[in-house]
Amino acid sequence: MMKRKILLDESEIPTHWYNVIADMPNKPLPPLHPGTQEPIGPEALAPLFPMELIRQEVSGEKYIEIPDQVRDIYKLWRCTPMYRAHGLEAALDSPARIFYKYEGGSPAGSHKPNTAVAQAYYNKQEGVKKITTETGAGQWGSALSFACNVFDLACEVYMVKISYQQKPYRKSLMNTWGATVHASPTDQTQAGRKILEADPDSPGSLGIAISEAVEMAAADEQTKYALGSVLNHVLLHQTVVGQEAVKQMEMAGYLPDIVVAPFGGGSNFAGISFPFLRLNIEEGQKIRCIASEPASCPKLTRGVFRYDFGDTVGMTPLLPMYTLGHDFVPAPIHAGGLRYHGAGVIVSQLLKDQLIEAVAHKQLECFEAGVLFSKTEGIVPAPETTHAIATAIREAKRCKEEGKAETILIHLCGHGYFDLKAYEDYLAGKLVEHEVTSDEIKASLAKLDTPVPE
Amino acid sequence: MMKRKILLDESEIPTHWYNVIADMPNKPLPPLHPGTQEPIGPEALAPLFPMELIRQEVSGEKYIEIPDQVRDIYKLWRCTPMYRAHGLEAALDSPARIFYKYEGGSPAGSHKPNTAVAQAYYNKQEGVKKITTETGAGQWGSALSFACNVFDLACEVYMVKISYQQKPYRKSLMNTWGATVHASPTDQTQAGRKILEADPDSPGSLGIAISEAVEMAAADEQTKYALGSVLNHVLLHQTVVGQEAVKQMEMAGYLPDIVVAPFGGGSNFAGISFPFLRLNIEEGQKIRCIASEPASCPKLTRGVFRYDFGDTVGMTPLLPMYTLGHDFVPAPIHAGGLRYHGAGVIVSQLLKDQLIEAVAHKQLECFEAGVLFSKTEGIVPAPETTHAIATAIREAKRCKEEGKAETILIHLCGHGYFDLKAYEDYLAGKLVEHEVTSDEIKASLAKLDTPVPE
């Protein structure tokens, strides 16, 4: 009988996070002060983050130990299973071997708790009482709500308004774990009021919600801010996924030719791919690590490598990243978690150095992939996750054309149980494509007066 | 570090279902013909079910082999994990050890696919083209939709109207797997029209939906019917849960003193408890197996043991069961899967023989238990599932009072990701209690003119 799942016992949860910076040939450029445009040190982040997370943000150490209390909470859902996608393979009639690493079994239904628990833990250790954050589709907000509940911290979530309306169950989930949820933009912050004055019907964006959450955290000493992607320490925490996956692929007896993950800010791509990149760097393997982004928010495939703000209003340090411009407002696609104008610093440098690849998919191709996956593997993937499946299907079809039995590993980072309205609309033929023109991208980038990295 | 999870590899999926009938001191009484009230044989079920399922329905064999193709599909989510509820234990400050067997990781999010896959398989083997069924909260309907999709069968689901309105995502999930979903009562069947004539605003009930699904199946030779609970073969298929749990409790080093499961028609209670009952019968163990039912639909704790119809209209054979009367319409509690007037034949006989126990809980106590569980264990349980948690909490509190370190095993049969509106209402103080008076029960039972078992 065929083998479908490769499990690891909780005793095999990694003991350390893997820091890819240690292995990068070109290290990321330093962040700049938003006013002076001079390089800033870690102390500039102190109003927003606890010291240990700042230390991790700038660390060059290759491995950083995971605290026992964090690993203990990880056990609620880790190690996560690896599946061989026999059903999908049969439907595609491709010689490609397809595997997926499934993170949807976590309390919040995605990979996000991997960093949320770590961040809440360090905040608690340093005496913080409340954490603010933003959320797109709600994956990150619910993960942080769960984590704050575990460590008895208050949690305030600024949820992008379009997602707040599309995904009411996500709000209820956060409430069940004790968090407070606001539809962003709100009139409670200067950043929110500024947006609402310009456009009272603004659907919101991750960039705007970040501005609001950061403003609230900066205003109160016992309140800190947490980000669910983009930053180095967030990507770092996600590497438990890839470390487990390396072990599970060894158990399966195949080294992947391709590792693919959806791309929003970088955390789920980093989580699965960095431990495989290590194999490329250390052992000379040739694993293709592919980031899959939405065609309506194509910073990796159509953006520029430039210093830019992490938020919309311009409160954060300037970061060297692939970006569409910080006030680019992506179309309201259902993959809300991917509606972010920029890419994390590490991923941006890796792409610039051609150590990773990027592709873009339109919304309908992704939902088609999601429905096929649901029918063949039983798991309904989140709209974000369907992007990676769409890439895997493209690659499997190429393998069929070329007669190659390549091995493809998908990061199946979240389930779509909260996104079924989107599936219903897709099945009813109601979903529309959202395209972004070159002129729109040019116009957004033309507004940037930030430094160009050398 | 504490151990939270006990996993089993998919190679340990049970090879046989366990048929408790073989071990029962008093066998269930035979079903009666609805017209003649004479005992009927298996052939009477032939219009509705494939022959192999009828054979299983009346089998006295102790073990029935699970086909390889069914075990292969089981691998998509089985074996399911067993958890030690360290978080819940700490919150209760009880010496009780609490474990839970989690079935929410299946494609449909509950234990229901265990039988859905088996039923779809046998229907396919015997050339059936379409399966009809009813569903309450949608757990069963989505499980059967998934299973029919696997074996390329059409699937039509009659969903209780109140749940159809409360849980639109469940409908979308069924649609994603290719099923057609109707809000029951419909005007497509005689049974539905009869109900709508009497009450155009009928919220529906499982009994009514069964009548509709049965009527549609009986009318077409290539269409069969599938039930998600109550019947012997359905309970049989669920015993994979308990067999795994027996093994996992052995690995944990504790024999449970109490095994508790929510009770609707009996399938999830049977699934976890029958393999432990076997230990009581074969080895003289004293494991208390407790069925937890809603106080608003209390057939086990306040109903009578009587021949009654399985459906509302009176189309099914008469079954010897604990019942509130077949036209009892339960209050619209959120635990839709437990809104059924009767109990399966096997469970009813076991309760009559005092080999198992039953308790009832009101809705608010259950949601309070559900929120505590969400906060301490991270998993948001389905409203049905909260009943078992409420019982476990009661028993753990008793253990604390009595200073006893008993071991309690909960069947955590499904997640509540589709039920978050109910949690939101509970948190907002909007949920009301639904009580049923003795007079209402008496009135419902007084209408019964069915035989009284000796």
PDB file of N, CA and C in Angstrom, chain B residues 303-344:
ATOM      1  N   GLY B 303     -35.860  10.356  27.706  1.00  0.00           N
ATOM      2  CA  GLY B 303     -36.733   9.695  26.743  1.00  0.00           C
ATOM      3  C   GLY B 303     -37.170   8.324  27.252  1.00  0.00           C
ATOM      4  N   VAL B 304     -37.861   7.567  26.395  1.00  0.00           N
ATOM      5  CA  VAL B 304     -38.285   6.207  26.756  1.00  0.00           C
ATOM      6  C   VAL B 304     -37.669   5.199  25.787  1.00  0.00           C
ATOM      7  N   PHE B 305     -37.558   3.953  26.245  1.00  0.00           N
ATOM      8  CA  PHE B 305     -37.076   2.869  25.378  1.00  0.00           C
ATOM      9  C   PHE B 305     -38.292   2.288  24.673  1.00  0.00           C
ATOM     10  N   ARG B 306     -38.372   2.446  23.380  1.00  0.00           N
ATOM     11  CA  ARG B 306     -39.603   2.192  22.656  1.00  0.00           C
ATOM     12  C   ARG B 306     -39.281   1.951  21.187  1.00  0.00           C
ATOM     13  N   TYR B 307     -40.109   1.196  20.492  1.00  0.00           N
ATOM     14  CA  TYR B 307     -39.981   1.163  19.032  1.00  0.00           C
ATOM     15  C   TYR B 307     -40.399   2.515  18.475  1.00  0.00           C
ATOM     16  N   ASP B 308     -39.577   3.037  17.563  1.00  0.00           N
ATOM     17  CA  ASP B 308     -39.944   4.319  16.941  1.00  0.00           C
ATOM     18  C   ASP B 308     -39.292   4.409  15.559  1.00  0.00           C
ATOM     19  N   PHE B 309     -39.817   5.351  14.787  1.00  0.00           N
ATOM     20  CA  PHE B 309     -39.248   5.578  13.461  1.00  0.00           C
ATOM     21  C   PHE B 309     -37.934   6.355  13.559  1.00  0.00           C
ATOM     22  N   GLY B 310     -37.075   6.111  12.592  1.00  0.00           N
ATOM     23  CA  GLY B 310     -35.826   6.865  12.538  1.00  0.00           C
ATOM     24  C   GLY B 310     -36.034   8.254  11.960  1.00  0.00           C
ATOM     25  N   ASP B 311     -37.100   8.427  11.185  1.00  0.00           N
ATOM     26  CA  ASP B 311     -37.340   9.728  10.554  1.00  0.00           C
ATOM     27  C   ASP B 311     -38.619  10.341  11.120  1.00  0.00           C
ATOM     28  N   THR B 312     -38.945  11.522  10.660  1.00  0.00           N
ATOM     29  CA  THR B 312     -40.082  12.253  11.212  1.00  0.00           C
ATOM     30  C   THR B 312     -41.395  11.794  10.606  1.00  0.00           C
ATOM     31  N   VAL B 313     -41.349  11.471   9.325  1.00  0.00           N
ATOM     32  CA  VAL B 313     -42.593  11.187   8.613  1.00  0.00           C
ATOM     33  C   VAL B 313     -43.044   9.738   8.812  1.00  0.00           C
ATOM     34  N   GLY B 314     -42.102   8.857   9.174  1.00  0.00           N
ATOM     35  CA  GLY B 314     -42.492   7.474   9.415  1.00  0.00           C
ATOM     36  C   GLY B 314     -42.267   6.553   8.233  1.00  0.00           C
ATOM     37  N   MET B 315     -41.191   6.778   7.504  1.00  0.00           N
ATOM     38  CA  MET B 315     -40.896   5.931   6.344  1.00  0.00           C
ATOM     39  C   MET B 315     -39.940   4.799   6.686  1.00  0.00           C
ATOM     40  N   THR B 316     -39.131   4.949   7.735  1.00  0.00           N
ATOM     41  CA  THR B 316     -38.104   3.947   8.024  1.00  0.00           C
ATOM     42  C   THR B 316     -38.700   2.788   8.810  1.00  0.00           C
ATOM     43  N   PRO B 317     -37.965   1.692   8.901  1.00  0.00           N
ATOM     44  CA  PRO B 317     -38.395   0.631   9.809  1.00  0.00           C
ATOM     45  C   PRO B 317     -38.487   1.162  11.242  1.00  0.00           C
ATOM     46  N   LEU B 318     -39.269   0.445  12.069  1.00  0.00           N
ATOM     47  CA  LEU B 318     -39.353   0.796  13.491  1.00  0.00           C
ATOM     48  C   LEU B 318     -38.163   0.186  14.207  1.00  0.00           C
ATOM     49  N   LEU B 319     -37.480   1.023  14.994  1.00  0.00           N
ATOM     50  CA  LEU B 319     -36.270   0.570  15.679  1.00  0.00           C
ATOM     51  C   LEU B 319     -36.463   0.671  17.193  1.00  0.00           C
ATOM     52  N   PRO B 320     -35.938  -0.304  17.952  1.00  0.00           N
ATOM     53  CA  PRO B 320     -36.034  -0.252  19.407  1.00  0.00           C
ATOM     54  C   PRO B 320     -34.996   0.720  19.959  1.00  0.00           C
ATOM     55  N   MET B 321     -35.422   1.852  20.423  1.00  0.00           N
ATOM     56  CA  MET B 321     -34.467   2.911  20.774  1.00  0.00           C
ATOM     57  C   MET B 321     -34.965   3.791  21.917  1.00  0.00           C
ATOM     58  N   TYR B 322     -34.046   4.452  22.564  1.00  0.00           N
ATOM     59  CA  TYR B 322     -34.436   5.559  23.432  1.00  0.00           C
ATOM     60  C   TYR B 322     -34.852   6.704  22.521  1.00  0.00           C
ATOM     61  N   THR B 323     -36.032   7.254  22.783  1.00  0.00           N
ATOM     62  CA  THR B 323     -36.578   8.263  21.873  1.00  0.00           C
ATOM     63  C   THR B 323     -37.413   9.288  22.624  1.00  0.00           C
ATOM     64  N   LEU B 324     -37.523  10.451  21.996  1.00  0.00           N
ATOM     65  CA  LEU B 324     -38.426  11.503  22.480  1.00  0.00           C
ATOM     66  C   LEU B 324     -39.686  11.552  21.613  1.00  0.00           C
ATOM     67  N   GLY B 325     -39.816  10.592  20.714  1.00  0.00           N
ATOM     68  CA  GLY B 325     -40.928  10.618  19.755  1.00  0.00           C
ATOM     69  C   GLY B 325     -40.440  11.181  18.436  1.00  0.00           C
ATOM     70  N   HIS B 326     -40.851  10.517  17.338  1.00  0.00           N
ATOM     71  CA  HIS B 326     -40.226  10.856  16.054  1.00  0.00           C
ATOM     72  C   HIS B 326     -40.644  12.210  15.507  1.00  0.00           C
ATOM     73  N   ASP B 327     -41.692  12.837  16.037  1.00  0.00           N
ATOM     74  CA  ASP B 327     -41.938  14.195  15.544  1.00  0.00           C
ATOM     75  C   ASP B 327     -41.580  15.271  16.574  1.00  0.00           C
ATOM     76  N   PHE B 328     -40.725  14.895  17.519  1.00  0.00           N
ATOM     77  CA  PHE B 328     -40.154  15.885  18.430  1.00  0.00           C
ATOM     78  C   PHE B 328     -39.202  16.780  17.630  1.00  0.00           C
ATOM     79  N   VAL B 329     -39.465  18.093  17.636  1.00  0.00           N
ATOM     80  CA  VAL B 329     -38.556  19.013  16.938  1.00  0.00           C
ATOM     81  C   VAL B 329     -37.720  19.757  17.981  1.00  0.00           C
ATOM     82  N   PRO B 330     -36.440  19.415  18.069  1.00  0.00           N
ATOM     83  CA  PRO B 330     -35.587  20.024  19.099  1.00  0.00           C
ATOM     84  C   PRO B 330     -35.403  21.517  18.867  1.00  0.00           C
ATOM     85  N   ALA B 331     -35.140  22.227  19.940  1.00  0.00           N
ATOM     86  CA  ALA B 331     -34.856  23.662  19.849  1.00  0.00           C
ATOM     87  C   ALA B 331     -33.625  23.885  18.972  1.00  0.00           C
ATOM     88  N   PRO B 332     -33.562  25.068  18.337  1.00  0.00           N
ATOM     89  CA  PRO B 332     -32.445  25.333  17.410  1.00  0.00           C
ATOM     90  C   PRO B 332     -31.129  25.669  18.112  1.00  0.00           C
ATOM     91  N   ILE B 333     -30.598  24.732  18.883  1.00  0.00           N
ATOM     92  CA  ILE B 333     -29.288  24.921  19.493  1.00  0.00           C
ATOM     93  C   ILE B 333     -28.219  24.868  18.406  1.00  0.00           C
ATOM     94  N   HIS B 334     -27.042  25.391  18.737  1.00  0.00           N
ATOM     95  CA  HIS B 334     -25.978  25.425  17.731  1.00  0.00           C
ATOM     96  C   HIS B 334     -25.355  24.057  17.487  1.00  0.00           C
ATOM     97  N   ALA B 335     -25.523  23.132  18.433  1.00  0.00           N
ATOM     98  CA  ALA B 335     -24.992  21.787  18.231  1.00  0.00           C
ATOM     99  C   ALA B 335     -25.974  21.008  17.363  1.00  0.00           C
ATOM    100  N   GLY B 336     -26.082  21.433  16.104  1.00  0.00           N
ATOM    101  CA  GLY B 336     -27.075  20.873  15.198  1.00  0.00           C
ATOM    102  C   GLY B 336     -26.961  19.368  15.025  1.00  0.00           C
ATOM    103  N   GLY B 337     -25.762  18.858  15.138  1.00  0.00           N
ATOM    104  CA  GLY B 337     -25.542  17.430  14.940  1.00  0.00           C
ATOM    105  C   GLY B 337     -26.155  16.578  16.052  1.00  0.00           C
ATOM    106  N   LEU B 338     -26.554  17.226  17.140  1.00  0.00           N
ATOM    107  CA  LEU B 338     -27.147  16.460  18.256  1.00  0.00           C
ATOM    108  C   LEU B 338     -28.669  16.620  18.304  1.00  0.00           C
ATOM    109  N   ARG B 339     -29.225  17.324  17.318  1.00  0.00           N
ATOM    110  CA  ARG B 339     -30.672  17.576  17.306  1.00  0.00           C
ATOM    111  C   ARG B 339     -31.409  16.406  16.665  1.00  0.00           C
ATOM    112  N   TYR B 340     -31.407  15.251  17.317  1.00  0.00           N
ATOM    113  CA  TYR B 340     -32.054  14.073  16.756  1.00  0.00           C
ATOM    114  C   TYR B 340     -32.873  13.417  17.852  1.00  0.00           C
ATOM    115  N   HIS B 341     -34.051  12.949  17.471  1.00  0.00           N
ATOM    116  CA  HIS B 341     -35.018  12.520  18.494  1.00  0.00           C
ATOM    117  C   HIS B 341     -34.679  11.179  19.132  1.00  0.00           C
ATOM    118  N   GLY B 342     -33.861  10.370  18.464  1.00  0.00           N
ATOM    119  CA  GLY B 342     -33.643   9.017  18.961  1.00  0.00           C
ATOM    120  C   GLY B 342     -32.182   8.646  19.083  1.00  0.00           C
ATOM    121  N   ALA B 343     -31.942   7.465  19.633  1.00  0.00           N
ATOM    122  CA  ALA B 343     -30.581   6.950  19.790  1.00  0.00           C
ATOM    123  C   ALA B 343     -30.471   5.638  19.023  1.00  0.00           C
ATOM    124  N   GLY B 344     -29.286   5.345  18.523  1.00  0.00           N
ATOM    125  CA  GLY B 344     -29.070   4.100  17.785  1.00  0.00           C
ATOM    126  C   GLY B 344     -29.448   2.890  18.633  1.00  0.00           C
TER     127      GLY B 344
END
